[in-house]
Structures are given as C-alpha cells and as structure tokens.
Amino acid sequence: MGIVAGLDSSPDFTRIVVCDADTGAVLRQGYAPHPVESPDGGGRPSDVDPQAWLLSLGEAAGGGLLEGVQAIGVSAQQNAVVPLDAQGNTVRPAMVGGDKRTQVAAADLIDALGGREAWAQAVGCVPQAAQPVTKLRWLTRTEPENAQRTAILLQAHDWLVWQLLGRPVRRTTDRGGASSTGYWSAATGAYRPDLVELALGHQVMLPEVIGPADAAGRTPEGLLISVGTGETMAAAFGLGIGLGDAVVSLGASGSVMAVHPEALVDGSGMITALADATGMHLPVVTTLNAVRTLRGTTELLGLPDLESLSELAMKSTPGAHGLVLLPYLEGERTPNLPHTAGTLAGLRRESMKAEHLARAAFEGMLCGLADALDVLRARGVEVRRVFLLGPAAELPAVQAAAPMLFGTQVVVPQPADYAAIGAARQAAWALGASQGTLDARTPPTWQGAVAQVLEPGEELAVGQAVRQQFVAVREQTHPGAF
C-alpha cells in the first residue's frame, strides 16, 4: 500500500515516524523540540503559541523525511485548547496546563451543574484542572474579553490537522480527542453545547466528529490527512491493545486504562469515560502516586537513583516482612482521599531494615495501581493482560512484583513513541479505506510491539496474600475508602 507517517506533537517535542503501511515497520524517524520557553510559574495556566508546534513539526520533517509518504496521521497532547476568533485567528495562546486557579474553575463548574454525579451522567467525567471545559471557565473569569472573542474551539491535534490542510472551512476531530474535552459524551457520541455555554458564557463552533477511518481531507499537494487523535488514544492504538488488554502507565502519577465495548458512567468520578481511536471505549482510572512514591523512598533512604532502590528491594521478600506502605503522598484520587497522607504500617524490629522499606515502596505503588485496575474490573471490564509503560517498568523490582500483584500476564513493551506509531497506523487505515483496500470498521493489522512477557506463575498465591495485607491496612486506615 506504500508508506505513511505519524506525527506526535507532545508537550515538549514533535516526533515523526515513517512506516510501511502494510506491516507497520518503522522506516525513518524525525525529532525536534518545541521552541517554547518554560511556563512562567506565575500561577496561571501555561500558555503556548501554537505556531511553536508548526515550527517544531517543520524541523522534525526536515531532510526529505516525508518523501514518498501518501498519508499522515496526527497525535497531539490532550487537553490543550486553542481558542480562535470568527476569522480563525488565535484569540490568545493555547492553554495547555492546569494549576491551582483552574482547580477553582473545576470546582465552580461541578457546583454549577449540580455535582459530580450530574457531570458523570452528562459526559462521563467530572471536570478536572487540565480539561478544556475547565479552561473555558477560567478564561471567562480571568480574561472576559478573550472569552467573548472566542468563536471556534479546537484541540491541539484538530488545529494541526487544520493547518496541514491549509485552514479549510471544515474543521474536524475524532471521538478520542472529543471525549477528553468535558463537553462531548462518549456514551451518546454527541457534544453538549450547553456545557460549553455554562463554561464560556456563549455558544461557539465545535469541530465535526468524524469516524476513526475517515480522512480529514487532503493537503493542497494531495497528501491524505487522517482524522488524528489525542496522545493517549494514539499510544493505545500504536501498542495494538484490544478487548482484554489494560495499560498501566508509570509516571510520577499513574494511570490505568482498558479497552471496553461501552462507555462507563461513574458517579464517583474515579472513572473517566474516554473513547478510543477505533470506535471502542477507553475507561481510565488515575492515581496520584506512582513513581513519586519510589522517588520519595529513594530520597528517604539516601540512595542515588531508582535502580539502587530496585536492587535493594530485591534483597527483601514478597510482603516486605509485614511492612505496608499506603502510597498516598500527594493525597489520592483513587480512592478519593484528596487531603490524606501516606501511611507506613507493620513496623516491627525485624521489619525495620532498608531493604524491606524499599520492597514496601514498590509493593505499595503497585497495589495502588491494582486497586485502580479493580475499579475497572468491578464494572465488568475484562483484564487478561496488562501492558506496563514508563521507564520504571524496566526496573527488576517492578517486573518481579507486578505480575503477582496484578494477578495476570504483564507485557513490558520496548520503549518507542507509540503515539506516533498509532498516528501512522491511523493514516494507513484512512488511506486503505479511501482506496477500498481496507474495511472502515477494521484497522490494519500491524506487527505488535516487541516486548517482554512476564507471567505470575506460582507466585500468584503470594501476590494475593500481599494484596490482602495492603487492603487490610487500607481498610483499617481509611474505612470504606472504595
């Protein structure tokens, strides 16, 4: 079928992969950092001139990288909102962050609609500081003139697709990107313009939501551009996850997402009901404490790095001699304990050794993520295997404990820009669908990610005992937290 490209415009850089449209083999790659200054630290959402994304894209595509490419897919950071005036010019820089002020706007919006349950029923998620709907409320309160001038709303990937197409009259987006705005419902597949008006004070033009295999259009040179999607959805598509698969991302905070055939409405706000890039759904549960738990323990023990913490933890045994760390160092979102702190329980003379504390940090972090997995399982989401992402997934202590604590097969893919690969796969799908060689309901089958596969094996019963020990301490410290 030829060659296609996927570009991922993340918060800090643009990465482009050029792939064989049939197999997904990566043929060429390009990279460029965004030419932007760091956020001003002035207590307001970070502002970025979207032209910086275009400059970075141009640099990453230099040297004839896109020669011979027949279609391009675009993935970009979620939650970045670009307000445009009626002529399509930016009203102000794109709003890409979330901070204390937008937290106030989020709380304001939750109250305005009648509480968390009302939002969950309306759009499948409760407003959070980073979401576009919350940023609109912030804009109305803080920059009323800019809010008034705003006539069109685009997210980062919508804006980039629109620019690549030469700024046509038609503006498009996909289900995945739309589902993270806070004003589109994955359950109904429709916008809630009343929520835009609630946040911004007036109606605006919103991009048309088109199908996963649809093309947004062709460039003036005839290059096909697919619909594009948000980074999370593109990464899931690039990994090739399907029903029965969950993805656990180990960043400073953690997230658990899984593919599911229907949208989940969760009044507690623990589940965010996103749509994926294929027509399915992608419920997500977030924890505030993942690798920050490990970093805190590393500092406490005076160790130089996470590798040293892992090495020390491997000298202990499962259960850490009864030591249990509830890793709620920043408060917690899952369970909803925003004002709590971490807890270290089970201190006995024989457990008071550095290696047991190191082991308890890894087990506490993973048990917290297992709790998040259980939130999805309790709602009927099938989890047969877990993809583990992030640099910390390579640590021996994580790989030793994760399969037994998650109670399932764990897959650790080799590091790659799966969002860019997912964008390229979407481009191949749109190209095939436009040529009649692919079904618009079935994405192209690409070779899966190269990965280590870890099985719980005989350790499963041990893992269940460690989980029970963790749950007992959680229930005693925070009764009824779930």
Coordinates of C-alpha atoms in Angstrom, one line a residue:
M1 CA 0.0 0.0 0.0
G2 CA 3.0 2.3 0.3
I3 CA 4.3 4.4 3.2
V4 CA 2.6 6.6 5.8
A5 CA 3.7 8.9 8.5
G6 CA 2.6 9.5 12.1
L7 CA 3.5 12.7 14.0
D8 CA 3.2 13.1 17.7
S9 CA 3.2 16.6 19.0
S10 CA 3.8 16.1 22.7
P11 CA 4.1 19.0 25.3
D12 CA 7.9 19.2 24.7
F13 CA 8.7 17.9 21.2
T14 CA 7.4 16.6 17.9
R15 CA 8.4 13.1 16.8
I16 CA 7.6 11.7 13.3
V17 CA 7.8 8.1 12.3
V18 CA 7.5 6.9 8.7
C19 CA 6.1 3.4 8.4
D20 CA 5.4 0.7 5.9
A21 CA 1.6 0.9 5.5
D22 CA 1.2 -2.9 5.4
T23 CA 3.4 -4.1 8.2
G24 CA 4.0 -1.0 10.4
A25 CA 7.7 -1.4 10.2
V26 CA 9.4 2.0 11.1
L27 CA 11.5 3.1 8.1
R28 CA 12.6 6.6 9.1
Q29 CA 12.2 8.9 12.1
G30 CA 12.4 12.6 12.8
Y31 CA 12.5 14.6 16.0
A32 CA 12.6 18.3 17.1
P33 CA 12.0 20.0 20.5
H34 CA 9.3 22.7 20.7
P35 CA 10.8 26.2 20.6
V36 CA 8.9 27.4 23.7
E37 CA 10.0 28.9 26.9
S38 CA 9.2 27.1 30.1
P39 CA 5.9 28.1 31.8
D40 CA 6.1 31.4 33.6
G41 CA 5.4 30.0 37.0
G42 CA 3.0 32.9 37.6
G43 CA 0.2 30.7 38.9
R44 CA -1.8 30.7 35.7
P45 CA -2.3 28.0 33.1
S46 CA 0.8 27.5 30.9
D47 CA 0.4 29.4 27.6
V48 CA 1.9 28.2 24.3
D49 CA 1.8 29.9 20.9
P50 CA 0.5 27.1 18.7
Q51 CA 2.9 28.3 15.9
A52 CA 5.6 26.7 18.0
W53 CA 4.0 23.3 17.2
L54 CA 4.2 24.0 13.5
L55 CA 7.8 25.2 13.7
S56 CA 8.8 22.0 15.5
L57 CA 6.8 19.9 13.0
G58 CA 8.7 21.6 10.1
E59 CA 12.0 21.0 11.8
A60 CA 11.2 17.3 12.6
A61 CA 10.2 16.7 8.9
G62 CA 13.4 18.2 7.5
G63 CA 15.8 16.5 5.2
G64 CA 13.2 14.9 3.0
L65 CA 11.8 12.8 5.8
L66 CA 8.3 12.7 4.3
E67 CA 9.3 12.0 0.7
G68 CA 7.0 9.4 -0.9
V69 CA 4.6 9.5 2.1
Q70 CA 1.0 9.0 1.0
A71 CA -0.9 9.8 4.2
I72 CA -0.2 11.4 7.6
G73 CA -1.8 10.9 11.0
V74 CA -1.6 13.4 13.8
S75 CA -1.4 12.7 17.5
A76 CA -1.1 15.6 20.0
Q77 CA -1.1 16.3 23.7
Q78 CA -4.6 16.1 25.1
N79 CA -6.4 19.0 26.9
A80 CA -4.6 21.8 25.0
V81 CA -7.3 24.1 23.8
V82 CA -6.8 26.7 21.1
P83 CA -9.5 29.5 21.1
L84 CA -10.0 31.1 17.7
D85 CA -12.0 34.1 16.6
A86 CA -14.6 34.1 13.9
Q87 CA -11.8 34.5 11.2
G88 CA -9.8 31.6 12.5
N89 CA -7.1 33.6 14.2
T90 CA -5.9 32.7 17.7
V91 CA -7.5 34.8 20.3
R92 CA -4.7 34.1 22.8
P93 CA -2.0 31.5 23.1
A94 CA -3.2 27.9 23.5
M95 CA -3.9 26.9 27.1
V96 CA -2.1 23.6 27.8
G97 CA -1.6 23.2 31.6
G98 CA -3.7 23.0 34.7
D99 CA -2.9 24.7 38.0
K100 CA -4.5 25.9 41.3
R101 CA -6.6 28.6 39.5
T102 CA -8.1 26.1 37.1
Q103 CA -8.8 23.8 40.1
V104 CA -11.0 26.6 41.4
A105 CA -12.7 26.8 38.0
A106 CA -13.3 23.0 38.0
A107 CA -14.9 23.1 41.5
D108 CA -17.0 26.1 40.2
L109 CA -18.3 24.1 37.2
I110 CA -19.0 20.9 39.3
D111 CA -21.3 23.1 41.5
A112 CA -22.8 24.9 38.6
L113 CA -24.2 21.7 37.1
G114 CA -25.3 20.2 40.4
G115 CA -22.4 18.0 41.5
R116 CA -20.1 15.2 40.3
E117 CA -22.9 12.7 39.5
A118 CA -24.5 15.2 37.2
W119 CA -21.3 15.6 35.2
A120 CA -20.6 11.8 35.1
Q121 CA -24.1 11.3 33.6
A122 CA -23.7 14.2 31.2
V123 CA -20.2 13.5 29.7
G124 CA -18.8 10.5 31.6
C125 CA -16.2 12.5 33.6
V126 CA -16.0 15.1 36.3
P127 CA -14.2 18.4 35.4
Q128 CA -10.5 18.4 36.3
A129 CA -8.0 21.3 36.3
A130 CA -6.4 20.4 32.9
Q131 CA -9.6 19.8 30.9
P132 CA -10.7 22.2 28.1
V133 CA -14.1 22.8 29.7
T134 CA -12.4 23.9 32.9
K135 CA -10.0 26.2 31.0
L136 CA -13.0 27.8 29.3
R137 CA -14.5 28.7 32.8
W138 CA -11.1 30.1 33.8
L139 CA -10.9 32.2 30.6
T140 CA -14.4 33.6 31.2
R141 CA -13.5 34.6 34.8
T142 CA -10.0 35.8 34.1
E143 CA -9.9 37.2 30.6
P144 CA -13.6 38.0 29.8
E145 CA -12.7 40.0 26.6
N146 CA -10.8 37.0 25.2
A147 CA -13.6 34.7 26.2
Q148 CA -16.1 37.0 24.4
R149 CA -14.0 37.0 21.2
T150 CA -13.7 33.2 21.1
A151 CA -15.9 31.8 18.3
I152 CA -14.3 28.5 17.5
L153 CA -12.6 25.9 19.8
L154 CA -10.0 23.4 18.6
Q155 CA -7.7 21.0 20.5
A156 CA -4.0 20.6 19.6
H157 CA -4.5 17.8 17.1
D158 CA -7.5 19.4 15.5
W159 CA -5.6 22.6 15.0
L160 CA -2.5 20.9 13.5
V161 CA -4.7 18.9 11.1
W162 CA -6.5 22.1 10.1
Q163 CA -3.2 23.8 9.4
L164 CA -1.8 20.9 7.4
L165 CA -4.9 21.0 5.2
G166 CA -4.5 24.7 4.5
R167 CA -7.1 26.0 7.0
P168 CA -10.2 24.8 5.2
V169 CA -13.8 25.9 6.2
R170 CA -14.4 22.4 7.5
R171 CA -12.8 21.6 10.9
T172 CA -12.8 18.1 12.2
T173 CA -11.9 16.0 15.2
D174 CA -12.2 12.4 16.3
R175 CA -14.1 10.6 19.2
G176 CA -11.0 10.1 21.2
G177 CA -10.0 13.8 21.2
A178 CA -13.6 15.0 21.7
S179 CA -14.0 12.7 24.7
S180 CA -11.3 14.4 26.7
T181 CA -12.9 17.9 26.4
G182 CA -15.5 17.7 29.1
Y183 CA -18.2 18.8 26.6
W184 CA -18.7 15.6 24.5
S185 CA -20.2 12.4 25.7
A186 CA -18.6 9.1 24.8
A187 CA -21.9 7.4 25.8
T188 CA -24.1 9.3 23.3
G189 CA -21.5 10.3 20.8
A190 CA -22.6 13.9 20.9
Y191 CA -21.5 17.3 22.0
R192 CA -23.1 19.1 25.0
P193 CA -23.1 22.7 23.7
D194 CA -25.0 23.7 26.9
L195 CA -21.8 22.8 28.9
V196 CA -19.7 25.0 26.6
E197 CA -22.1 27.8 27.3
L198 CA -22.1 27.0 31.0
A199 CA -18.3 27.4 31.0
L200 CA -17.7 30.1 28.4
G201 CA -21.0 32.1 28.6
H202 CA -21.9 31.7 24.9
Q203 CA -22.1 29.2 22.0
V204 CA -19.1 28.5 19.7
M205 CA -18.3 26.4 16.6
L206 CA -17.0 23.0 17.5
P207 CA -15.2 20.7 15.1
E208 CA -17.2 17.9 13.3
V209 CA -16.5 14.5 14.9
I210 CA -15.8 12.1 12.1
G211 CA -15.1 8.3 12.1
P212 CA -11.9 6.5 13.0
A213 CA -11.0 5.6 9.4
D214 CA -12.2 8.8 7.9
A215 CA -9.9 11.3 6.2
A216 CA -10.0 14.9 7.4
G217 CA -9.0 15.8 3.9
R218 CA -6.1 16.2 1.5
T219 CA -3.4 18.9 1.5
P220 CA -3.1 21.3 -1.4
E221 CA -0.4 18.8 -2.7
G222 CA -2.8 15.8 -2.5
L223 CA -1.4 14.2 0.7
L224 CA -4.2 12.4 2.7
I225 CA -4.5 13.5 6.3
S226 CA -6.4 11.2 8.7
V227 CA -8.7 12.4 11.4
G228 CA -6.0 12.5 14.1
T229 CA -6.5 11.8 17.8
G230 CA -5.2 12.5 21.3
E231 CA -1.9 11.2 22.6
T232 CA -3.4 8.6 25.0
M233 CA -5.7 7.1 22.2
A234 CA -2.8 7.1 19.7
A235 CA -0.5 5.3 22.1
A236 CA -3.1 2.7 22.8
F237 CA -3.6 2.2 19.0
G238 CA 0.1 2.1 18.4
L239 CA 0.5 -0.6 21.1
G240 CA -2.2 -2.6 19.4
I241 CA -4.3 -3.1 22.5
G242 CA -7.8 -4.7 22.2
L243 CA -10.5 -6.2 24.4
G244 CA -9.0 -7.9 27.4
D245 CA -6.0 -5.6 27.5
A246 CA -5.2 -2.9 30.1
V247 CA -2.4 -0.4 30.0
V248 CA -0.7 0.8 33.3
S249 CA 1.4 3.9 32.8
L250 CA 4.0 4.6 35.5
G251 CA 4.7 8.3 35.6
A252 CA 5.0 10.5 38.7
S253 CA 1.3 9.7 38.9
G254 CA -0.2 6.6 37.5
S255 CA -3.0 5.7 35.1
V256 CA -4.8 2.5 34.2
M257 CA -6.9 2.3 31.1
A258 CA -8.5 -0.6 29.2
V259 CA -10.5 -1.2 26.0
H260 CA -14.2 -1.8 26.6
P261 CA -17.1 -2.1 24.2
E262 CA -19.3 0.6 26.0
A263 CA -18.9 3.8 27.9
L264 CA -18.9 3.5 31.7
V265 CA -20.7 6.2 33.7
D266 CA -19.2 6.5 37.2
G267 CA -20.8 9.0 39.6
S268 CA -17.8 8.8 42.0
G269 CA -15.6 10.4 39.3
M270 CA -13.0 7.7 39.6
I271 CA -13.5 6.5 36.0
T272 CA -13.1 8.9 33.1
A273 CA -15.0 7.6 30.2
L274 CA -12.8 8.3 27.1
A275 CA -13.4 7.0 23.6
D276 CA -10.5 5.3 21.8
A277 CA -9.2 5.7 18.2
T278 CA -11.1 2.7 16.8
G279 CA -14.8 3.1 17.7
M280 CA -14.5 1.4 21.1
H281 CA -14.2 2.9 24.6
L282 CA -11.2 3.6 26.8
P283 CA -12.2 4.0 30.5
V284 CA -9.3 5.5 32.5
V285 CA -8.6 5.5 36.3
T286 CA -5.9 7.7 37.6
T287 CA -3.8 7.5 40.8
L288 CA -1.8 10.5 42.0
N289 CA 1.1 8.4 43.4
A290 CA 3.2 6.1 41.2
V291 CA 6.9 6.8 40.6
R292 CA 6.8 9.7 43.0
T293 CA 6.4 7.0 45.8
L294 CA 9.6 5.4 44.6
R295 CA 11.4 8.7 44.3
G296 CA 10.4 9.7 47.8
T297 CA 11.6 6.4 49.2
T298 CA 14.9 6.7 47.3
E299 CA 15.5 10.1 48.9
L300 CA 14.5 8.9 52.4
L301 CA 17.0 6.0 52.2
G302 CA 19.7 8.3 50.8
L303 CA 20.1 6.3 47.6
P304 CA 21.3 7.8 44.3
D305 CA 18.6 6.5 41.9
L306 CA 15.7 4.2 41.3
E307 CA 17.9 1.5 40.1
S308 CA 19.6 1.4 43.5
L309 CA 16.2 1.3 45.2
S310 CA 15.2 -1.7 43.0
E311 CA 18.4 -3.5 43.8
L312 CA 17.8 -3.0 47.5
A313 CA 14.2 -4.1 47.3
M314 CA 15.2 -7.4 45.6
K315 CA 17.1 -8.3 48.8
S316 CA 13.7 -8.4 50.6
T317 CA 10.9 -10.9 50.0
P318 CA 7.3 -10.5 48.9
G319 CA 5.3 -8.9 51.7
A320 CA 8.4 -6.9 52.9
H321 CA 8.3 -8.7 56.3
G322 CA 4.9 -7.3 57.1
L323 CA 5.8 -3.7 56.1
V324 CA 2.9 -1.9 54.2
L325 CA 3.2 1.5 52.6
L326 CA -0.1 3.2 51.6
P327 CA 1.5 5.5 49.0
Y328 CA -0.9 8.4 49.3
L329 CA 1.9 11.0 49.4
E330 CA 0.1 13.7 47.4
G331 CA -3.3 12.8 48.7
E332 CA -5.1 10.4 46.4
R333 CA -7.7 10.3 43.6
T334 CA -8.3 6.6 43.6
P335 CA -9.6 6.1 46.3
N336 CA -10.8 9.7 46.6
L337 CA -8.7 10.9 49.6
P338 CA -7.6 14.3 48.5
H339 CA -6.4 15.5 51.9
T340 CA -4.7 12.4 53.3
A341 CA -1.0 11.5 53.6
G342 CA 0.9 8.2 53.2
T343 CA 1.0 5.6 55.9
L344 CA 3.7 3.1 56.9
A345 CA 2.3 0.2 58.8
G346 CA 3.6 -3.1 60.2
L347 CA 6.7 -1.7 61.9
R348 CA 8.4 -4.4 64.0
R349 CA 12.0 -4.8 65.0
E350 CA 12.7 -7.4 62.3
S351 CA 11.0 -5.3 59.5
M352 CA 12.9 -2.1 60.2
K353 CA 15.5 -2.7 57.5
A354 CA 16.2 -0.5 54.4
E355 CA 15.5 -3.4 52.0
H356 CA 12.0 -4.0 53.5
L357 CA 11.1 -0.4 53.2
A358 CA 12.4 -0.4 49.6
R359 CA 10.2 -3.5 48.8
A360 CA 7.2 -1.9 50.6
A361 CA 7.5 1.1 48.3
F362 CA 7.3 -1.0 45.1
E363 CA 4.5 -3.1 46.5
G364 CA 2.6 0.0 47.8
M365 CA 2.8 1.7 44.4
L366 CA 1.7 -1.5 42.5
C367 CA -1.0 -2.3 45.0
G368 CA -2.4 1.3 44.5
L369 CA -2.4 0.6 40.7
A370 CA -4.0 -2.8 41.3
D371 CA -6.8 -1.0 43.3
A372 CA -7.3 1.2 40.2
L373 CA -7.4 -2.0 38.0
D374 CA -10.0 -3.4 40.3
V375 CA -12.2 -0.3 39.9
L376 CA -12.4 -1.2 36.2
R377 CA -12.8 -5.0 36.8
A378 CA -15.7 -4.3 39.2
R379 CA -17.5 -2.6 36.3
G380 CA -17.2 -5.6 34.1
V381 CA -14.0 -4.6 32.2
E382 CA -12.1 -7.8 31.3
V383 CA -8.4 -7.7 32.0
R384 CA -6.4 -10.7 30.6
R385 CA -3.1 -9.0 30.3
V386 CA -1.5 -5.7 31.4
F387 CA 0.8 -3.6 29.3
L388 CA 3.3 -1.8 31.6
L389 CA 4.6 1.6 30.3
G390 CA 7.2 4.1 31.5
P391 CA 10.9 3.9 32.3
A392 CA 10.2 2.5 35.8
A393 CA 8.6 -0.6 34.1
E394 CA 12.2 -1.7 33.3
L395 CA 13.2 -1.9 37.0
P396 CA 13.7 -5.5 38.2
A397 CA 11.7 -4.9 41.4
V398 CA 8.7 -3.7 39.3
Q399 CA 8.9 -6.7 37.0
A400 CA 9.2 -9.2 39.9
A401 CA 6.2 -7.9 41.7
A402 CA 3.8 -6.6 39.0
P403 CA 2.5 -10.0 37.6
M404 CA 1.7 -11.5 41.1
L405 CA 0.1 -8.2 42.4
F406 CA -1.9 -7.6 39.2
G407 CA -2.8 -11.3 39.0
T408 CA -2.3 -11.5 35.3
Q409 CA 0.2 -11.6 32.5
V410 CA 2.3 -8.4 32.3
V411 CA 3.7 -7.2 29.0
V412 CA 6.6 -4.7 29.0
P413 CA 7.0 -3.2 25.5
Q414 CA 10.3 -1.9 24.3
P415 CA 10.5 1.9 24.6
A416 CA 9.1 3.5 21.4
D417 CA 7.0 6.5 20.5
Y418 CA 3.7 4.5 20.4
A419 CA 1.7 7.7 20.0
A420 CA 3.5 8.5 16.7
I421 CA 3.2 4.8 15.6
G422 CA -0.6 4.9 16.4
A423 CA -1.0 8.1 14.4
A424 CA 0.8 6.3 11.4
R425 CA -1.4 3.3 11.8
Q426 CA -4.5 5.6 11.7
A427 CA -3.1 7.2 8.5
A428 CA -2.7 3.7 6.9
W429 CA -6.3 2.9 7.9
A430 CA -7.6 6.1 6.3
L431 CA -5.5 5.5 3.2
G432 CA -6.7 1.9 2.8
A433 CA -10.3 2.9 3.5
S434 CA -10.1 5.6 0.8
Q435 CA -8.6 3.2 -1.7
G436 CA -11.1 0.4 -0.9
T437 CA -8.4 -2.0 0.3
L438 CA -9.3 -1.8 4.0
D439 CA -12.7 -2.0 5.8
A440 CA -13.5 1.2 7.6
R441 CA -14.6 -1.0 10.6
T442 CA -11.3 -2.9 10.8
P443 CA -7.9 -1.3 11.3
P444 CA -4.8 -2.6 9.6
T445 CA -3.1 -5.5 11.3
W446 CA 0.4 -4.3 12.2
Q447 CA 3.2 -6.3 13.9
G448 CA 2.8 -5.9 17.7
A449 CA 5.3 -4.1 19.9
V450 CA 8.5 -6.0 20.7
A451 CA 8.0 -6.8 24.4
Q452 CA 9.0 -8.9 27.4
V453 CA 6.1 -11.1 28.7
L454 CA 6.0 -11.9 32.4
E455 CA 3.7 -14.5 33.9
P456 CA 2.5 -14.6 37.6
G457 CA 3.1 -18.4 37.6
E458 CA 3.4 -20.0 41.0
E459 CA 3.8 -16.5 42.7
L460 CA 0.0 -15.8 42.2
A461 CA -1.0 -17.0 45.7
V462 CA 1.9 -15.0 47.2
G463 CA 0.7 -11.9 45.3
Q464 CA -2.8 -12.4 46.6
A465 CA -1.6 -12.5 50.2
V466 CA 0.4 -9.3 49.7
R467 CA -2.7 -7.6 48.2
Q468 CA -4.8 -8.8 51.2
Q469 CA -2.2 -7.4 53.6
F470 CA -2.3 -4.0 51.7
V471 CA -6.1 -3.9 51.6
A472 CA -6.4 -4.7 55.3
V473 CA -4.2 -1.7 56.2
R474 CA -6.1 0.5 53.7
E475 CA -9.5 -0.5 55.2
Q476 CA -8.2 0.0 58.8
T477 CA -6.7 3.4 58.0
H478 CA -9.4 4.7 55.6
P479 CA -12.6 2.6 56.3
G480 CA -14.8 2.4 53.2
A481 CA -12.4 4.4 51.0
F482 CA -13.8 2.5 48.0

